[in-house]
Amino acid sequence: MSNFWEYTLVETAARYSVVVLCLVLFMAIFEIVTSYNNWEEIKKGNIAVAMATGGKLFGIANIFRFSIEHNDSLTQTMGWGLYGFALLLCGYFIFEFLTPSFKIDEEIANDNRAVGFISLVISIGLSYVIGANII
């Protein structure tokens, strides 16, 4: 009889559980970093916040997709996912730094959809760049 953790269904469930927990944790960190409350703003119908938050969620999930694809162990997957998230977070701060004429958080909180869309595209784009480098 083979090892319990070698069954594909068990391995998939384990990776899925870890990724969902990491998504919750990483989104909580993004919630702390931003000056607005993501879920309250989305509840009010703020499309810019929804786009920015969706981009972050997609970006994190995409990084984990690459990590799962290129790593055999759950520990390696988590490690690369954490590293990828740190790089994505750095990208968020760089985006804020590169726009000194206005504050990204304020524009997104004020439902500036153009800024929300650019934030979404940056998160998704960076996730592909980060993911492509995961070995």
Short mmCIF file of N, CA and C in Angstrom, two decimals:
data_model
loop_
_atom_site.label_atom_id
_atom_site.label_comp_id
_atom_site.label_asym_id
_atom_site.label_seq_id
_atom_site.Cartn_x
_atom_site.Cartn_y
_atom_site.Cartn_z
N MET A 1 0.85 -1.18 0.00
CA MET A 1 0.00 0.00 0.00
C MET A 1 0.89 1.24 0.00
N SER A 2 0.55 2.17 -0.85
CA SER A 2 1.38 3.37 -0.96
C SER A 2 1.09 4.35 0.18
N ASN A 3 1.97 5.28 0.30
CA ASN A 3 1.87 6.30 1.33
C ASN A 3 0.60 7.14 1.12
N PHE A 4 -0.06 7.52 2.21
CA PHE A 4 -1.29 8.31 2.16
C PHE A 4 -1.11 9.60 1.38
N TRP A 5 0.00 10.30 1.55
CA TRP A 5 0.24 11.60 0.93
C TRP A 5 0.58 11.49 -0.56
N GLU A 6 0.76 10.28 -1.07
CA GLU A 6 1.06 10.10 -2.48
C GLU A 6 -0.18 10.01 -3.36
N TYR A 7 -1.35 9.88 -2.76
CA TYR A 7 -2.59 9.85 -3.54
C TYR A 7 -2.84 11.24 -4.13
N THR A 8 -3.17 11.27 -5.40
CA THR A 8 -3.38 12.53 -6.10
C THR A 8 -4.48 13.37 -5.45
N LEU A 9 -5.57 12.73 -5.05
CA LEU A 9 -6.68 13.46 -4.43
C LEU A 9 -6.25 14.10 -3.11
N VAL A 10 -5.48 13.38 -2.33
CA VAL A 10 -5.01 13.90 -1.05
C VAL A 10 -4.03 15.05 -1.28
N GLU A 11 -3.13 14.86 -2.22
CA GLU A 11 -2.15 15.90 -2.53
C GLU A 11 -2.84 17.17 -3.05
N THR A 12 -3.84 17.00 -3.91
CA THR A 12 -4.59 18.14 -4.43
C THR A 12 -5.31 18.87 -3.30
N ALA A 13 -5.96 18.12 -2.43
CA ALA A 13 -6.68 18.73 -1.31
C ALA A 13 -5.71 19.48 -0.38
N ALA A 14 -4.53 18.91 -0.16
CA ALA A 14 -3.54 19.56 0.70
C ALA A 14 -3.06 20.87 0.07
N ARG A 15 -2.72 20.82 -1.20
CA ARG A 15 -2.25 22.04 -1.88
C ARG A 15 -3.35 23.09 -1.93
N TYR A 16 -4.56 22.67 -2.23
CA TYR A 16 -5.70 23.58 -2.28
C TYR A 16 -5.88 24.26 -0.92
N SER A 17 -5.86 23.48 0.14
CA SER A 17 -6.05 24.03 1.49
C SER A 17 -4.97 25.05 1.84
N VAL A 18 -3.74 24.72 1.52
CA VAL A 18 -2.63 25.62 1.81
C VAL A 18 -2.76 26.92 1.01
N VAL A 19 -3.10 26.82 -0.26
CA VAL A 19 -3.23 28.01 -1.10
C VAL A 19 -4.38 28.89 -0.60
N VAL A 20 -5.50 28.30 -0.22
CA VAL A 20 -6.62 29.10 0.29
C VAL A 20 -6.23 29.79 1.59
N LEU A 21 -5.56 29.09 2.48
CA LEU A 21 -5.11 29.72 3.73
C LEU A 21 -4.12 30.85 3.45
N CYS A 22 -3.21 30.63 2.50
CA CYS A 22 -2.26 31.69 2.14
C CYS A 22 -2.97 32.88 1.50
N LEU A 23 -3.97 32.62 0.67
CA LEU A 23 -4.74 33.71 0.08
C LEU A 23 -5.39 34.57 1.16
N VAL A 24 -5.99 33.92 2.15
CA VAL A 24 -6.63 34.65 3.25
C VAL A 24 -5.59 35.47 4.00
N LEU A 25 -4.45 34.85 4.32
CA LEU A 25 -3.39 35.55 5.04
C LEU A 25 -2.83 36.72 4.23
N PHE A 26 -2.54 36.48 2.97
CA PHE A 26 -1.93 37.53 2.14
C PHE A 26 -2.92 38.67 1.88
N MET A 27 -4.20 38.35 1.73
CA MET A 27 -5.19 39.42 1.56
C MET A 27 -5.34 40.22 2.85
N ALA A 28 -5.19 39.57 4.00
CA ALA A 28 -5.22 40.30 5.28
C ALA A 28 -4.03 41.26 5.36
N ILE A 29 -2.89 40.83 4.85
CA ILE A 29 -1.71 41.71 4.84
C ILE A 29 -1.95 42.89 3.91
N PHE A 30 -2.51 42.63 2.73
CA PHE A 30 -2.84 43.73 1.81
C PHE A 30 -3.85 44.67 2.46
N GLU A 31 -4.78 44.14 3.24
CA GLU A 31 -5.78 44.96 3.93
C GLU A 31 -5.10 45.92 4.91
N ILE A 32 -4.05 45.45 5.56
CA ILE A 32 -3.29 46.28 6.50
C ILE A 32 -2.51 47.36 5.76
N VAL A 33 -1.96 47.00 4.61
CA VAL A 33 -1.11 47.91 3.84
C VAL A 33 -1.91 49.03 3.19
N THR A 34 -3.11 48.74 2.73
CA THR A 34 -3.91 49.77 2.07
C THR A 34 -4.60 50.66 3.10
N SER A 35 -4.89 51.89 2.69
CA SER A 35 -5.50 52.85 3.63
C SER A 35 -7.02 52.72 3.67
N TYR A 36 -7.60 51.91 2.82
CA TYR A 36 -9.04 51.71 2.78
C TYR A 36 -9.37 50.27 3.16
N ASN A 37 -10.63 50.04 3.51
CA ASN A 37 -11.09 48.69 3.83
C ASN A 37 -11.63 48.05 2.56
N ASN A 38 -10.90 47.08 2.03
CA ASN A 38 -11.27 46.45 0.75
C ASN A 38 -12.73 46.00 0.72
N TRP A 39 -13.11 45.21 1.69
CA TRP A 39 -14.42 44.56 1.64
C TRP A 39 -15.55 45.54 1.89
N GLU A 40 -15.33 46.55 2.73
CA GLU A 40 -16.35 47.59 2.92
C GLU A 40 -16.56 48.40 1.64
N GLU A 41 -15.45 48.75 0.98
CA GLU A 41 -15.54 49.51 -0.26
C GLU A 41 -16.21 48.69 -1.37
N ILE A 42 -15.89 47.41 -1.44
CA ILE A 42 -16.53 46.55 -2.44
C ILE A 42 -18.03 46.43 -2.14
N LYS A 43 -18.36 46.32 -0.86
CA LYS A 43 -19.77 46.25 -0.46
C LYS A 43 -20.54 47.50 -0.88
N LYS A 44 -19.85 48.65 -0.87
CA LYS A 44 -20.47 49.92 -1.28
C LYS A 44 -20.54 50.06 -2.81
N GLY A 45 -19.90 49.14 -3.53
CA GLY A 45 -19.94 49.19 -4.99
C GLY A 45 -18.75 49.88 -5.62
N ASN A 46 -17.66 50.02 -4.89
CA ASN A 46 -16.46 50.68 -5.41
C ASN A 46 -15.77 49.75 -6.42
N ILE A 47 -15.94 50.04 -7.69
CA ILE A 47 -15.40 49.20 -8.77
C ILE A 47 -13.87 49.23 -8.78
N ALA A 48 -13.28 50.39 -8.51
CA ALA A 48 -11.81 50.50 -8.52
C ALA A 48 -11.20 49.57 -7.47
N VAL A 49 -11.78 49.55 -6.28
CA VAL A 49 -11.28 48.65 -5.22
C VAL A 49 -11.50 47.20 -5.63
N ALA A 50 -12.64 46.91 -6.24
CA ALA A 50 -12.91 45.54 -6.69
C ALA A 50 -11.88 45.09 -7.72
N MET A 51 -11.53 45.98 -8.67
CA MET A 51 -10.53 45.63 -9.68
C MET A 51 -9.16 45.43 -9.04
N ALA A 52 -8.76 46.34 -8.16
CA ALA A 52 -7.45 46.21 -7.51
C ALA A 52 -7.38 44.94 -6.67
N THR A 53 -8.44 44.66 -5.92
CA THR A 53 -8.47 43.46 -5.08
C THR A 53 -8.50 42.20 -5.93
N GLY A 54 -9.28 42.22 -7.00
CA GLY A 54 -9.31 41.08 -7.91
C GLY A 54 -7.95 40.81 -8.53
N GLY A 55 -7.24 41.87 -8.88
CA GLY A 55 -5.89 41.71 -9.43
C GLY A 55 -4.94 41.09 -8.43
N LYS A 56 -5.06 41.51 -7.18
CA LYS A 56 -4.21 40.92 -6.13
C LYS A 56 -4.52 39.44 -5.94
N LEU A 57 -5.83 39.12 -5.87
CA LEU A 57 -6.22 37.72 -5.72
C LEU A 57 -5.73 36.86 -6.89
N PHE A 58 -5.94 37.36 -8.10
CA PHE A 58 -5.49 36.63 -9.28
C PHE A 58 -3.97 36.50 -9.26
N GLY A 59 -3.27 37.57 -8.92
CA GLY A 59 -1.81 37.55 -8.89
C GLY A 59 -1.27 36.51 -7.92
N ILE A 60 -1.83 36.48 -6.72
CA ILE A 60 -1.38 35.51 -5.72
C ILE A 60 -1.68 34.08 -6.20
N ALA A 61 -2.90 33.87 -6.69
CA ALA A 61 -3.27 32.53 -7.17
C ALA A 61 -2.39 32.11 -8.34
N ASN A 62 -2.07 33.03 -9.23
CA ASN A 62 -1.22 32.72 -10.38
C ASN A 62 0.19 32.35 -9.95
N ILE A 63 0.72 33.06 -8.98
CA ILE A 63 2.05 32.72 -8.45
C ILE A 63 2.03 31.31 -7.87
N PHE A 64 0.99 30.97 -7.13
CA PHE A 64 0.89 29.62 -6.58
C PHE A 64 0.72 28.58 -7.69
N ARG A 65 0.04 28.94 -8.77
CA ARG A 65 -0.09 28.00 -9.88
C ARG A 65 1.28 27.62 -10.42
N PHE A 66 2.11 28.63 -10.66
CA PHE A 66 3.47 28.36 -11.13
C PHE A 66 4.25 27.56 -10.08
N SER A 67 4.06 27.91 -8.82
CA SER A 67 4.79 27.23 -7.75
C SER A 67 4.40 25.75 -7.67
N ILE A 68 3.13 25.46 -7.77
CA ILE A 68 2.66 24.07 -7.75
C ILE A 68 3.17 23.31 -8.97
N GLU A 69 3.15 23.97 -10.10
CA GLU A 69 3.58 23.33 -11.35
C GLU A 69 5.05 22.94 -11.33
N HIS A 70 5.88 23.71 -10.66
CA HIS A 70 7.32 23.50 -10.73
C HIS A 70 7.95 22.91 -9.47
N ASN A 71 7.16 22.61 -8.47
CA ASN A 71 7.71 22.06 -7.23
C ASN A 71 6.98 20.80 -6.82
N ASP A 72 7.74 19.86 -6.28
CA ASP A 72 7.16 18.59 -5.89
C ASP A 72 6.60 18.60 -4.48
N SER A 73 7.23 19.33 -3.58
CA SER A 73 6.80 19.27 -2.18
C SER A 73 5.92 20.46 -1.81
N LEU A 74 5.08 20.24 -0.83
CA LEU A 74 4.20 21.29 -0.33
C LEU A 74 5.02 22.41 0.30
N THR A 75 6.11 22.06 0.94
CA THR A 75 6.98 23.05 1.57
C THR A 75 7.60 23.98 0.52
N GLN A 76 8.08 23.42 -0.57
CA GLN A 76 8.65 24.25 -1.64
C GLN A 76 7.57 25.14 -2.26
N THR A 77 6.38 24.59 -2.45
CA THR A 77 5.28 25.37 -3.00
C THR A 77 4.97 26.56 -2.10
N MET A 78 4.90 26.33 -0.80
CA MET A 78 4.63 27.42 0.14
C MET A 78 5.75 28.44 0.15
N GLY A 79 6.98 27.96 0.11
CA GLY A 79 8.14 28.86 0.12
C GLY A 79 8.15 29.78 -1.08
N TRP A 80 7.96 29.22 -2.27
CA TRP A 80 7.94 30.03 -3.47
C TRP A 80 6.72 30.95 -3.50
N GLY A 81 5.60 30.46 -2.99
CA GLY A 81 4.40 31.30 -2.91
C GLY A 81 4.61 32.50 -2.01
N LEU A 82 5.25 32.27 -0.87
CA LEU A 82 5.55 33.36 0.06
C LEU A 82 6.52 34.34 -0.56
N TYR A 83 7.54 33.84 -1.21
CA TYR A 83 8.52 34.70 -1.87
C TYR A 83 7.85 35.51 -2.99
N GLY A 84 7.01 34.86 -3.78
CA GLY A 84 6.29 35.54 -4.84
C GLY A 84 5.37 36.62 -4.30
N PHE A 85 4.70 36.33 -3.18
CA PHE A 85 3.84 37.34 -2.57
C PHE A 85 4.66 38.54 -2.11
N ALA A 86 5.82 38.30 -1.51
CA ALA A 86 6.68 39.40 -1.07
C ALA A 86 7.08 40.27 -2.27
N LEU A 87 7.38 39.64 -3.40
CA LEU A 87 7.72 40.41 -4.61
C LEU A 87 6.51 41.18 -5.13
N LEU A 88 5.34 40.58 -5.07
CA LEU A 88 4.12 41.27 -5.49
C LEU A 88 3.84 42.48 -4.59
N LEU A 89 4.08 42.31 -3.31
CA LEU A 89 3.91 43.41 -2.36
C LEU A 89 4.91 44.53 -2.65
N CYS A 90 6.13 44.16 -2.98
CA CYS A 90 7.13 45.16 -3.38
C CYS A 90 6.66 45.91 -4.63
N GLY A 91 6.08 45.19 -5.57
CA GLY A 91 5.54 45.82 -6.78
C GLY A 91 4.47 46.84 -6.45
N TYR A 92 3.65 46.54 -5.45
CA TYR A 92 2.61 47.47 -5.01
C TYR A 92 3.25 48.77 -4.49
N PHE A 93 4.29 48.64 -3.68
CA PHE A 93 4.97 49.82 -3.13
C PHE A 93 5.71 50.60 -4.23
N ILE A 94 6.27 49.89 -5.19
CA ILE A 94 6.95 50.55 -6.32
C ILE A 94 5.93 51.35 -7.13
N PHE A 95 4.75 50.77 -7.37
CA PHE A 95 3.69 51.47 -8.08
C PHE A 95 3.33 52.77 -7.36
N GLU A 96 3.19 52.69 -6.05
CA GLU A 96 2.90 53.88 -5.25
C GLU A 96 4.03 54.90 -5.36
N PHE A 97 5.27 54.43 -5.31
CA PHE A 97 6.44 55.31 -5.38
C PHE A 97 6.58 55.99 -6.74
N LEU A 98 6.23 55.28 -7.80
CA LEU A 98 6.40 55.81 -9.15
C LEU A 98 5.31 56.80 -9.57
N THR A 99 4.35 57.02 -8.70
CA THR A 99 3.28 57.98 -9.00
C THR A 99 3.24 59.06 -7.91
N PRO A 100 4.26 59.91 -7.85
CA PRO A 100 4.31 60.91 -6.76
C PRO A 100 3.27 62.02 -6.90
N SER A 101 2.68 62.18 -8.08
CA SER A 101 1.71 63.27 -8.26
C SER A 101 0.36 62.98 -7.61
N PHE A 102 0.09 61.71 -7.28
CA PHE A 102 -1.14 61.37 -6.55
C PHE A 102 -0.91 60.08 -5.77
N LYS A 103 -1.76 59.86 -4.78
CA LYS A 103 -1.66 58.66 -3.95
C LYS A 103 -2.58 57.58 -4.51
N ILE A 104 -2.00 56.44 -4.80
CA ILE A 104 -2.74 55.32 -5.39
C ILE A 104 -3.93 54.93 -4.51
N ASP A 105 -3.66 54.74 -3.21
CA ASP A 105 -4.72 54.32 -2.29
C ASP A 105 -5.90 55.29 -2.27
N GLU A 106 -5.60 56.58 -2.26
CA GLU A 106 -6.68 57.58 -2.24
C GLU A 106 -7.49 57.53 -3.53
N GLU A 107 -6.80 57.40 -4.66
CA GLU A 107 -7.50 57.35 -5.94
C GLU A 107 -8.39 56.11 -6.04
N ILE A 108 -7.89 54.99 -5.59
CA ILE A 108 -8.68 53.75 -5.63
C ILE A 108 -9.86 53.86 -4.65
N ALA A 109 -9.62 54.39 -3.47
CA ALA A 109 -10.71 54.57 -2.50
C ALA A 109 -11.78 55.51 -3.02
N ASN A 110 -11.38 56.48 -3.86
CA ASN A 110 -12.33 57.42 -4.46
C ASN A 110 -12.95 56.89 -5.75
N ASP A 111 -12.79 55.61 -6.00
CA ASP A 111 -13.37 54.90 -7.15
C ASP A 111 -12.84 55.39 -8.49
N ASN A 112 -11.55 55.75 -8.52
CA ASN A 112 -10.91 56.10 -9.79
C ASN A 112 -10.63 54.77 -10.51
N ARG A 113 -11.48 54.43 -11.45
CA ARG A 113 -11.43 53.12 -12.11
C ARG A 113 -10.19 52.96 -12.98
N ALA A 114 -9.69 54.05 -13.50
CA ALA A 114 -8.47 53.96 -14.31
C ALA A 114 -7.30 53.48 -13.44
N VAL A 115 -7.18 54.03 -12.25
CA VAL A 115 -6.11 53.62 -11.34
C VAL A 115 -6.35 52.19 -10.85
N GLY A 116 -7.62 51.86 -10.56
CA GLY A 116 -7.95 50.49 -10.16
C GLY A 116 -7.61 49.48 -11.23
N PHE A 117 -7.87 49.85 -12.49
CA PHE A 117 -7.56 48.95 -13.61
C PHE A 117 -6.05 48.77 -13.77
N ILE A 118 -5.30 49.89 -13.69
CA ILE A 118 -3.84 49.80 -13.79
C ILE A 118 -3.29 48.94 -12.66
N SER A 119 -3.84 49.08 -11.46
CA SER A 119 -3.42 48.26 -10.33
C SER A 119 -3.68 46.78 -10.61
N LEU A 120 -4.85 46.48 -11.18
CA LEU A 120 -5.18 45.10 -11.54
C LEU A 120 -4.17 44.54 -12.54
N VAL A 121 -3.89 45.32 -13.59
CA VAL A 121 -2.98 44.86 -14.64
C VAL A 121 -1.56 44.69 -14.11
N ILE A 122 -1.12 45.58 -13.23
CA ILE A 122 0.21 45.46 -12.65
C ILE A 122 0.31 44.18 -11.82
N SER A 123 -0.69 43.92 -10.99
CA SER A 123 -0.67 42.70 -10.17
C SER A 123 -0.64 41.45 -11.02
N ILE A 124 -1.47 41.41 -12.06
CA ILE A 124 -1.51 40.23 -12.93
C ILE A 124 -0.21 40.10 -13.72
N GLY A 125 0.25 41.21 -14.28
CA GLY A 125 1.48 41.18 -15.06
C GLY A 125 2.68 40.74 -14.24
N LEU A 126 2.82 41.31 -13.05
CA LEU A 126 3.94 40.93 -12.19
C LEU A 126 3.85 39.47 -11.78
N SER A 127 2.62 38.96 -11.59
CA SER A 127 2.49 37.57 -11.18
C SER A 127 3.02 36.62 -12.27
N TYR A 128 2.87 37.00 -13.54
CA TYR A 128 3.42 36.18 -14.61
C TYR A 128 4.94 36.27 -14.65
N VAL A 129 5.47 37.46 -14.43
CA VAL A 129 6.93 37.63 -14.40
C VAL A 129 7.52 36.85 -13.23
N ILE A 130 6.90 36.98 -12.06
CA ILE A 130 7.38 36.25 -10.87
C ILE A 130 7.26 34.75 -11.11
N GLY A 131 6.09 34.32 -11.61
CA GLY A 131 5.86 32.89 -11.84
C GLY A 131 6.81 32.28 -12.85
N ALA A 132 7.16 33.04 -13.87
CA ALA A 132 8.07 32.53 -14.90
C ALA A 132 9.46 32.24 -14.34
N ASN A 133 9.78 32.87 -13.23
CA ASN A 133 11.10 32.68 -12.64
C ASN A 133 11.13 31.63 -11.53
N ILE A 134 9.98 31.05 -11.21
CA ILE A 134 9.93 30.01 -10.19
C ILE A 134 10.46 28.71 -10.79
N ILE A 135 11.40 28.12 -10.08
CA ILE A 135 12.02 26.89 -10.59
C ILE A 135 11.65 25.71 -9.71
#
